[in-house]
Coordinates of C-alpha atoms in Angstrom, one line a residue:
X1 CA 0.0 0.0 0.0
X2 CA 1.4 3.5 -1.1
X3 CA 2.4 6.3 1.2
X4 CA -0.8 8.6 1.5
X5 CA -0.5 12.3 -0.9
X6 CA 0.3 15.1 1.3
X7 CA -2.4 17.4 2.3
X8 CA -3.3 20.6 -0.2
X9 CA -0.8 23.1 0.6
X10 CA 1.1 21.3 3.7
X11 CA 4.9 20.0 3.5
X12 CA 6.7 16.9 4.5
X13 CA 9.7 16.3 6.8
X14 CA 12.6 19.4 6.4
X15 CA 15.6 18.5 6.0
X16 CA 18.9 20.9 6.6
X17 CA 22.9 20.5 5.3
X18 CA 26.0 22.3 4.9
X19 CA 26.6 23.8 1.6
X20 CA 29.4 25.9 2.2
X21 CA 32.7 25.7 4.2
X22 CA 34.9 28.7 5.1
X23 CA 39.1 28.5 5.3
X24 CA 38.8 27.1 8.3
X25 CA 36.5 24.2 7.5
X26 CA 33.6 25.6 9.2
X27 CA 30.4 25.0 7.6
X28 CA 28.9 29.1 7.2
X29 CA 26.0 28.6 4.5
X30 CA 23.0 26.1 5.0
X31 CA 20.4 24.9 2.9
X32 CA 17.0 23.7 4.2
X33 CA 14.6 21.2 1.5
X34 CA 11.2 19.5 1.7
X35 CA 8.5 18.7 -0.3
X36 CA 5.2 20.7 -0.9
X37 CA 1.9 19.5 -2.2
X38 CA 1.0 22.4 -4.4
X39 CA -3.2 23.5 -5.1
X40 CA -2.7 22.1 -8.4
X41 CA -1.9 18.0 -7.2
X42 CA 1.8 18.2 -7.8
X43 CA 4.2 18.2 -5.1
X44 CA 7.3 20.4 -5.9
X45 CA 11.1 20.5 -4.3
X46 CA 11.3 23.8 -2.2
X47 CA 14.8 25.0 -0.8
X48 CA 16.0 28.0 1.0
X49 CA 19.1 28.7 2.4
X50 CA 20.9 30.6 5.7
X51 CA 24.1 31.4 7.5
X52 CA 22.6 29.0 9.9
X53 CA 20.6 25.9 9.6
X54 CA 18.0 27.7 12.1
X55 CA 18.1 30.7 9.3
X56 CA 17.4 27.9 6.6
X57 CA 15.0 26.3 8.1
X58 CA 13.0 29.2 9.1
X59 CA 13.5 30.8 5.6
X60 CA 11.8 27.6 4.5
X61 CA 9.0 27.6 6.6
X62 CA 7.9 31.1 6.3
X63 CA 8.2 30.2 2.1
X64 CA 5.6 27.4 3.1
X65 CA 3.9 29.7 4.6
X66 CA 3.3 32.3 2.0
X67 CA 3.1 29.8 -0.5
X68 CA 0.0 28.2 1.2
X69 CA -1.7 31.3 2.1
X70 CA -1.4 32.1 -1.7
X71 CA -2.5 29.3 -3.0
X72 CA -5.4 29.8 -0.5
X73 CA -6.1 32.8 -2.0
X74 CA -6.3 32.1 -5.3
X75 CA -8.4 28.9 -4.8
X76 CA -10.9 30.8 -3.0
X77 CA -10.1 33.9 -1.3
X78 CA -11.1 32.4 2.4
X79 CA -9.2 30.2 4.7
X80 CA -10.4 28.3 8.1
X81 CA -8.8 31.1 10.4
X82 CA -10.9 33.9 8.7
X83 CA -13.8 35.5 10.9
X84 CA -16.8 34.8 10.1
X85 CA -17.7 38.8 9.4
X86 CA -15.5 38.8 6.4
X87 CA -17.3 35.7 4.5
X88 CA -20.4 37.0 5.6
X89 CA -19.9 40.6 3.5
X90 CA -18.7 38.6 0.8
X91 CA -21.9 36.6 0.7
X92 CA -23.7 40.1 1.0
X93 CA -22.0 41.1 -2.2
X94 CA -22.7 38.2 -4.0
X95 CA -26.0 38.7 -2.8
X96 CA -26.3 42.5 -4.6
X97 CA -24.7 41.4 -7.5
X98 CA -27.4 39.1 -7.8
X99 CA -29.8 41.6 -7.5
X100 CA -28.6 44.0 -9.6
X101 CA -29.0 41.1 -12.8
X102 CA -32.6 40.3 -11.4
X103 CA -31.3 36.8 -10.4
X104 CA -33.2 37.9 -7.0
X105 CA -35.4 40.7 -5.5
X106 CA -34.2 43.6 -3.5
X107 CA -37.0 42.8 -1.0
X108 CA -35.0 39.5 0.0
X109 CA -32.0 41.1 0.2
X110 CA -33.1 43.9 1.9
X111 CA -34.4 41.2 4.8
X112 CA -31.8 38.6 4.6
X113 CA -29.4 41.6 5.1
X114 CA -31.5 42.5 8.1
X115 CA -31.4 39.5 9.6
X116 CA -27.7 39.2 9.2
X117 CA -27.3 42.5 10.8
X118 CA -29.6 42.3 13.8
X119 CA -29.2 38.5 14.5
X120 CA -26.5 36.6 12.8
X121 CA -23.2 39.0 13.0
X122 CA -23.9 39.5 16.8
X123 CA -24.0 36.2 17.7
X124 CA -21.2 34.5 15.3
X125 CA -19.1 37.7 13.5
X126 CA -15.8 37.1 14.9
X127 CA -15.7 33.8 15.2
X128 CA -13.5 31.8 12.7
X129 CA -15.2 30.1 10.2
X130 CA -13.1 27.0 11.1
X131 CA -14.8 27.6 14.8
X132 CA -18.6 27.5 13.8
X133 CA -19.6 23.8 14.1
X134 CA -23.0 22.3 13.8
X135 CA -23.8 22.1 17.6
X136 CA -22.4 26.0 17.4
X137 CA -25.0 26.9 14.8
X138 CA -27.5 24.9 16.0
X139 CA -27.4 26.2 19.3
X140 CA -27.5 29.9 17.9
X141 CA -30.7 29.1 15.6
X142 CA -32.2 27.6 18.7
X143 CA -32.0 30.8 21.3
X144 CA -33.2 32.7 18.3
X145 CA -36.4 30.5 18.3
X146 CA -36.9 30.8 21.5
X147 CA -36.3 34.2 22.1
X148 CA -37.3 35.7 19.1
X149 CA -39.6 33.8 16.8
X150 CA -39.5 30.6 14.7
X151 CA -40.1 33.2 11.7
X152 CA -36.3 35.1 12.3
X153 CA -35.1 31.6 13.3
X154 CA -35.5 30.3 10.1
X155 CA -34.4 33.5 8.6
X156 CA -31.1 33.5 10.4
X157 CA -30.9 29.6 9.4
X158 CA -31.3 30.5 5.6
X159 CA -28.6 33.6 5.9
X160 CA -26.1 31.4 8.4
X161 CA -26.5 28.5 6.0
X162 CA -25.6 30.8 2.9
X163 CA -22.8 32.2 4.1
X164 CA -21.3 28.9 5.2
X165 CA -22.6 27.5 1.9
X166 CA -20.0 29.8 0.9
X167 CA -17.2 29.4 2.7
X168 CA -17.3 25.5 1.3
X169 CA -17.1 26.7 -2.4
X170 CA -14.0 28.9 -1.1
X171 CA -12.2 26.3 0.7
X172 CA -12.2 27.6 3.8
X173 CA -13.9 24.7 5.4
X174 CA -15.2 21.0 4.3
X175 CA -19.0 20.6 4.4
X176 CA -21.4 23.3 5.5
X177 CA -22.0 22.7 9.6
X178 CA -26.1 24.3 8.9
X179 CA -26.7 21.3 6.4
X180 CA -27.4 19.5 10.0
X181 CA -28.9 22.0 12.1
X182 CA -32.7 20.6 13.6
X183 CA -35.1 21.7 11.0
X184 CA -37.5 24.6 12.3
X185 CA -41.0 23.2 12.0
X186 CA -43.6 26.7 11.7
X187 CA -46.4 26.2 13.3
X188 CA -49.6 27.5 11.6
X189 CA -50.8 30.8 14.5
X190 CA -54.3 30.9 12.5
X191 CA -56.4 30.0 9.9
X192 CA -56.5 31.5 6.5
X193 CA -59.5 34.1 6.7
X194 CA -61.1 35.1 3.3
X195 CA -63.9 37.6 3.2
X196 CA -67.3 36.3 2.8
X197 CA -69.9 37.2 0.5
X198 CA -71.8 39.2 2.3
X199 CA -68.2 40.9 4.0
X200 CA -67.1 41.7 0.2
X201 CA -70.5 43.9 0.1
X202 CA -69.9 45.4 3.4
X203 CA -66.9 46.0 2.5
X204 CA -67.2 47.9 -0.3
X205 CA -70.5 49.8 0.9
X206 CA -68.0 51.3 3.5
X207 CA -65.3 52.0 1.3
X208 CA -68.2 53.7 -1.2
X209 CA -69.3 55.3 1.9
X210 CA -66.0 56.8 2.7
X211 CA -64.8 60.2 1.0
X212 CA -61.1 59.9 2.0
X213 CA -61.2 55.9 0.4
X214 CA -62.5 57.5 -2.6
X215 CA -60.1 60.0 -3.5
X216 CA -57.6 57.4 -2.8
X217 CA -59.3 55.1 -5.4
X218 CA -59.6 51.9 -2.6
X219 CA -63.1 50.6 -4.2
X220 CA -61.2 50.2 -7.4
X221 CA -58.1 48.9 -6.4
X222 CA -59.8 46.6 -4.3
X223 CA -61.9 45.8 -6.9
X224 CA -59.1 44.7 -9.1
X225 CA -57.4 42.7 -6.6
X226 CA -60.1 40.4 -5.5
X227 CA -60.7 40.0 -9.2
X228 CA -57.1 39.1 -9.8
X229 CA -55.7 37.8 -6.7
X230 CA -52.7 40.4 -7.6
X231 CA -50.4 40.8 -4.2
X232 CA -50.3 44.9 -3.6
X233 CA -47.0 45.2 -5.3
X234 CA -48.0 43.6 -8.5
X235 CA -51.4 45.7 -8.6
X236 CA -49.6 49.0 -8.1
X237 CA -47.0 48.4 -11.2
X238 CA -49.6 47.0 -14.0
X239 CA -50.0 49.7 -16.5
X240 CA -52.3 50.5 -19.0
X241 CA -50.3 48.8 -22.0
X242 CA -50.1 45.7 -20.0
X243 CA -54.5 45.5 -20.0
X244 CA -56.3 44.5 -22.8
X245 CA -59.7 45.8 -22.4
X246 CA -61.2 43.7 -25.7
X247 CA -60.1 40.8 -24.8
X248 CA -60.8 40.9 -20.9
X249 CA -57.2 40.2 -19.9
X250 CA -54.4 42.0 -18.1
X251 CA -50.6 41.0 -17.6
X252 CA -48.8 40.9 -14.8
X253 CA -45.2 41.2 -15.4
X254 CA -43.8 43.7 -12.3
X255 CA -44.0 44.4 -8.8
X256 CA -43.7 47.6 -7.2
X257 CA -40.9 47.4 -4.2
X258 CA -39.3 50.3 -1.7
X259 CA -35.5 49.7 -1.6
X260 CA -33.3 51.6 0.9
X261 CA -31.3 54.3 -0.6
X262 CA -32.8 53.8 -4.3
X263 CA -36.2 54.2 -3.5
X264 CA -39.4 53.2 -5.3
X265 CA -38.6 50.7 -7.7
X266 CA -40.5 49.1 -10.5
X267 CA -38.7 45.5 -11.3
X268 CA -40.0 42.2 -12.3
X269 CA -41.8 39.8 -10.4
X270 CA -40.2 37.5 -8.2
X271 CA -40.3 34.0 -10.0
X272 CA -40.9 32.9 -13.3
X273 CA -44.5 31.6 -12.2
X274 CA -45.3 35.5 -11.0
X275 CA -45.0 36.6 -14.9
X276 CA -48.3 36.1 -16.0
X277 CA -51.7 36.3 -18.1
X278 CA -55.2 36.9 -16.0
X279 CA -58.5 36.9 -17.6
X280 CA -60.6 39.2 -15.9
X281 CA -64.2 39.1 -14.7
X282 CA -67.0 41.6 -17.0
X283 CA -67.9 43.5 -13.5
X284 CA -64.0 44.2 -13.5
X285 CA -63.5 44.7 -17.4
X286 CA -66.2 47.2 -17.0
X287 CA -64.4 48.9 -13.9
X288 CA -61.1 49.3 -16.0
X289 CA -62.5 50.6 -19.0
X290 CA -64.7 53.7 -17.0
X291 CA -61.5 54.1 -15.2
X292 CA -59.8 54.6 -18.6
X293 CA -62.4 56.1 -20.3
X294 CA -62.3 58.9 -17.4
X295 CA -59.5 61.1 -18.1
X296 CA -56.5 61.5 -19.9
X297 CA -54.9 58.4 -19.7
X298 CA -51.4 57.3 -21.1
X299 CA -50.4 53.9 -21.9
X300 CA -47.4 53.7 -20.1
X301 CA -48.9 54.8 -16.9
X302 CA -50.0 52.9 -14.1
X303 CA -54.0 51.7 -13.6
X304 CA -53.3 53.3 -10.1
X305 CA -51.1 56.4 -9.9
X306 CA -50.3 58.4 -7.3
X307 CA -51.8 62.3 -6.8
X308 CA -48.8 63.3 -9.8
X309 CA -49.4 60.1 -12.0
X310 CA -46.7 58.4 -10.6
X311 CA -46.2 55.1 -8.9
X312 CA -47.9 54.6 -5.7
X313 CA -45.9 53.0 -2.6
X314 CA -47.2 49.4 -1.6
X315 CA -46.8 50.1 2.3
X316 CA -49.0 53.8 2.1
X317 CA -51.5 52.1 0.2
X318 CA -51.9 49.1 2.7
X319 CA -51.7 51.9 5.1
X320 CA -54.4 53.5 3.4
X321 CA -56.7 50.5 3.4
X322 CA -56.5 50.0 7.6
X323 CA -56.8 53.1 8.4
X324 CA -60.0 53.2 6.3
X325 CA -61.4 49.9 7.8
X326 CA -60.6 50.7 11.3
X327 CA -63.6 52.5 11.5
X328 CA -65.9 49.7 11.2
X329 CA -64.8 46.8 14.0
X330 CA -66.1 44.0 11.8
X331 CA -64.0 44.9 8.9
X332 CA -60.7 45.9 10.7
X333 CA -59.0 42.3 10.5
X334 CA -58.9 43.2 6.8
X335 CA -55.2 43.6 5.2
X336 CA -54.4 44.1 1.5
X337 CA -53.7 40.0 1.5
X338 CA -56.6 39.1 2.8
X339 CA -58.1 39.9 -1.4
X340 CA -55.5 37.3 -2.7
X341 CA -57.1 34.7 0.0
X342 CA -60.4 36.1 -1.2
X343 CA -59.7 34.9 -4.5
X344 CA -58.0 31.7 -3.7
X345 CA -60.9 30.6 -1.5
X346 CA -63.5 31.7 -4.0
X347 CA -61.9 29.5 -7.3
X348 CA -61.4 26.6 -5.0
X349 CA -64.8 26.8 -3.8
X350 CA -65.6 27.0 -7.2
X351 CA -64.3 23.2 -8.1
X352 CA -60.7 24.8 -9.4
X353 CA -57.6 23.2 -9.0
X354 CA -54.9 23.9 -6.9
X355 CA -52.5 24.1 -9.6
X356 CA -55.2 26.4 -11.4
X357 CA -55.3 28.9 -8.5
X358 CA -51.6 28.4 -8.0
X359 CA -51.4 30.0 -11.8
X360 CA -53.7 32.7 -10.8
X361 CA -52.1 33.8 -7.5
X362 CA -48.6 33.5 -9.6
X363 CA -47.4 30.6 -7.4
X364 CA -44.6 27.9 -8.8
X365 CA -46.0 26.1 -6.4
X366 CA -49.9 24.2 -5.6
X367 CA -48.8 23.5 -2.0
X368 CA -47.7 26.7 -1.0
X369 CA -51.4 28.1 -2.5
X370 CA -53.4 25.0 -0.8
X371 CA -51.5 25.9 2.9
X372 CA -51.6 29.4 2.9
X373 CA -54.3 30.9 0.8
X374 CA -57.3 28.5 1.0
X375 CA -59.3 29.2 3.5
X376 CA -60.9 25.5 3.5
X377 CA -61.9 22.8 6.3
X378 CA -63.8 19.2 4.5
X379 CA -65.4 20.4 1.5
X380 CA -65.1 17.4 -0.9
X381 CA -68.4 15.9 -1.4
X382 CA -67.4 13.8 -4.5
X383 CA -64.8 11.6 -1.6
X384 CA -67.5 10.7 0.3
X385 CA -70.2 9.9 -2.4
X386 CA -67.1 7.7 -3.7
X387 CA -66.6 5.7 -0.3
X388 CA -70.6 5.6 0.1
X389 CA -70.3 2.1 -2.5
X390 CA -67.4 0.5 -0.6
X391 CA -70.3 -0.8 1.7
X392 CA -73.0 -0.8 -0.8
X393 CA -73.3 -4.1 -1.8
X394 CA -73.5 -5.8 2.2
X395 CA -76.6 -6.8 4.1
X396 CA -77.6 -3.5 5.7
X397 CA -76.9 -5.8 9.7
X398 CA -73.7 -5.8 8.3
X399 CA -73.1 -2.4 7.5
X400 CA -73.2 -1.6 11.4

C-alpha cells in the first residue's frame, strides 16, 4: 500500500545541510529542502538557504507559509482562520450582485441583510469560520427561536446556511455545519381568513361610503385585486399597455418594491411563475375601461397612480386601506392580502384546482397556495359519495 498524498498546501519532513565551508573548514551557508503539495496536485522541491541551519529552516517555513496562504487565495479567497464577518460581507456582495442582474429581489436582500445584521453577526461575527460547528450553529438558531420567533429563526438559518454555503465553495472549510442544524417546524398561528360574501358587500358599501377611500381610489383597487388575486406590489406596477380591455385580460409582469437608498422601484416579479396572463371578470372589465375612459390616460402609466401620476408606494397604500377599515370593528381584521385569499378561496370553492389557482395567484408552487391561501376545512363531497359504495353491496346488519 502507497504512502498517502500530502495534504493541499502542507509539506513533508525538512531536512537541513551544509553547503558551504569557510578557510577554516567551518560550515557558514545552510540549505533547508522539503516537499510541498501544491493546489494544483503536484508536489514540488522547495529550498532555501541561511548562515545558519535555524536561518534555513526558518527561511523555509515562512516560504511554506506564504506559498499556502497564496495558494489559498487564489483557490478561494477564504481560509479556516478567517472571521466569520468577512465571509459574511462577501456573501452580501454576491448577494447585490445578484440583485442587480434580477437573479433575485431587493426585497430578500433587503431582509436577509436585516437579519444578518440584527441577528447573525452579533452572535457568530468574529468567530473563525473554522470555529462554527454544527452544535455552534444549531445552538445559535435555537435561542433565536426561543427568544425571538421561529419566523427570524428560520431567517437567520437560511442567511447562516448561505454564508457557510459559501465558505465551502472557497475552501475555507469542508462541508457546510447548517446542512445539519434541527429543522425549524412553523407552526400555523391561524387559519386563513377570506372575506365572505356578504363581507365583500360590506366591504365595499364602506369604502363607497367613505370620501377619503374614494379619493384614494380603494373601491377600485380593491376591486381589481379580488378580481385578480394580484399581491399589492404587482397591482400597483400594471399599467395600462399591460390591460387588454377587448379581450378581458391584463398582464402581470412587475411588482412595485421600496429599496433603501434607491427608492421606489419598479422590477419584475419575483419567480418565473409570477410573470403572467389573467382573464378578468366583465364586473371588472367594465371597472377598468370607466376608469380609462375617465381622463386623460397614457399607456405607459400605471392603472393606479399616485396624486402626480406616478407610482404609488405598496406600504402607504396598505396603510391606506387600515386606516380606512378601522372604523368599522367588523371589517378591521382586513389587510391588502386578505383579497388574494379572497380569490384563492373563491376559485377553490368553485371546483378549481390547486394548480389552477396556484397559476392565478402566480405561485410555482400548488402546495404553497393550498396551505396558505385557501381558507378550507372538508369540502369534498365527491370523496364521500365515492366511499358511500365501498359498503353498498352488504346486508344493511352488516353495514353496522
Amino acid at each position: 500500500m502507497g504512502r498517502p498524498p500530502l495534504p493541499l498546501g502542507t509539506w513533508g519532513n525538512v531536512r537541513t545541510y551544509a553547503i558551504h565551508w569557510n578557510d577554516d573548514g567551518v560550515a557558514d551557508r545552510f540549505r533547508a529542502a522539503a516537499d510541498f503539495r501544491d493546489f494544483d496536485g503536484r508536489t514540488r522541491r522547495v529550498e532555501r538557504s541561511g548562515k545558519t541551519e535555524a536561518a534555513a529552516r526558518n527561511a523555509l517555513l515562512t516560504a511554506f507559509t506564504e506559498r499556502a496562504k497564496l495558494g489559498t487565495q487564489k483557490a478561494g479567497a477564504l481560509s479556516a482562520s478567517d472571521r466569520f464577518k468577512k465571509a459574511a460581507a462577501m456573501w452580501e456582495a454576491r448577494f447585490e450582485a445578484f440583485v442587480r442582474s434580477g437573479r433575485r429581489s431587493p426585497g430578500t436582500l433587503r431582509t436577509y441583510c436585516g437579519a444578518l445584521v440584527n441577528h447573525v453577526m452579533p452572535a457568530l461575527g468574529e468567530l473563525r469560520l473554522g470555529e462554527i460547528s454544527t452544535p455552534i450553529a444549531d445552538t445559535f438558531i435555537a435561542k433565536i427561536r426561543d427568544e425571538v420567533g421561529d419566523s427570524s429563526a428560520k431567517l437567520c438559518r437560511s442567511v447562516l446556511s448561505g454564508v457557510m454555503g459559501l465558505a465551502v465553495r472557497k475552501g475555507a472549510v469542508s462541508a457546510n455545519p447548517v446542512r445539519e442544524v434541527e429543522p425549524i417546524e412553523m407552526q400555523v398561528t391561524k387559519t386563513p381568513r377570506a372575506l365572505t360574501a356578504e363581507e365583500r358587500s360590506a366591504l365595499r358599501a364602506h369604502l363607497l361610503a367613505d370620501k377619503d377611500a374614494v379619493r384614494r381610489e380603494l373601491p377600485d383597487l380593491v376591486s381589481f385585486m379580488l378580481a385578480t388575486g394580484a399581491r399589492i406590489g404587482e397591482t400597483l406596477a400594471v399599467l395600462w399597455s399591460e390591460v387588454d380591455l377587448d379581450n378581458g385580460t391584463v398582464e402581470i409582469t412587475s411588482t412595485m418594491i421600496r429599496v433603501t437608498g434607491q427608492g421606489l422601484l419598479r422590477k419584475t416579479t419575483k419567480s418565473a411563475a409570477g410573470q403572467r396572463v389573467l382573464v378578468l371578470p366583465t364586473w371588472a372589465v367594465d371597472m377598468l375601461r370607466r376608469r380609462f375612459m375617465s381622463g386623460l390616460t397614457r399607456f405607459d402609466q400605471p392603472v393606479f397612480p399616485d396624486s402626480q401620476g406616478g407610482f404609488r408606494d405598496p406600504s402607504n397604500t396598505s396603510n391606506a386601506l387600515k386606516k380606512a377599515v378601522a372604523t368599522d370593528e367588523s371589517l378591521s381584521w382586513i389587510t391588502t392580502h386578505t383579497f388574494r385569499k379572497t380569490t384563492a378561496t373563491v376559485l377553490d370553492d368553485a371546483g378549481h384546482s390547486a394548480r389552477s389557482v396556484a397559476d392565478q395567484l402566480g405561485h410555482a408552487r400548488p402546495s404553497m397556495t393550498q396551505d396558505v391561501y385557501m381558507a378550507r376545512r372538508v369540502k369534498n363531497s365527491k370523496a364521500a359519495e365515492a366511499l358511500e359504495s365501498m359498503l353498498g353491496d352488504e346486508p344493511n346488519e352488516k353495514r353496522g
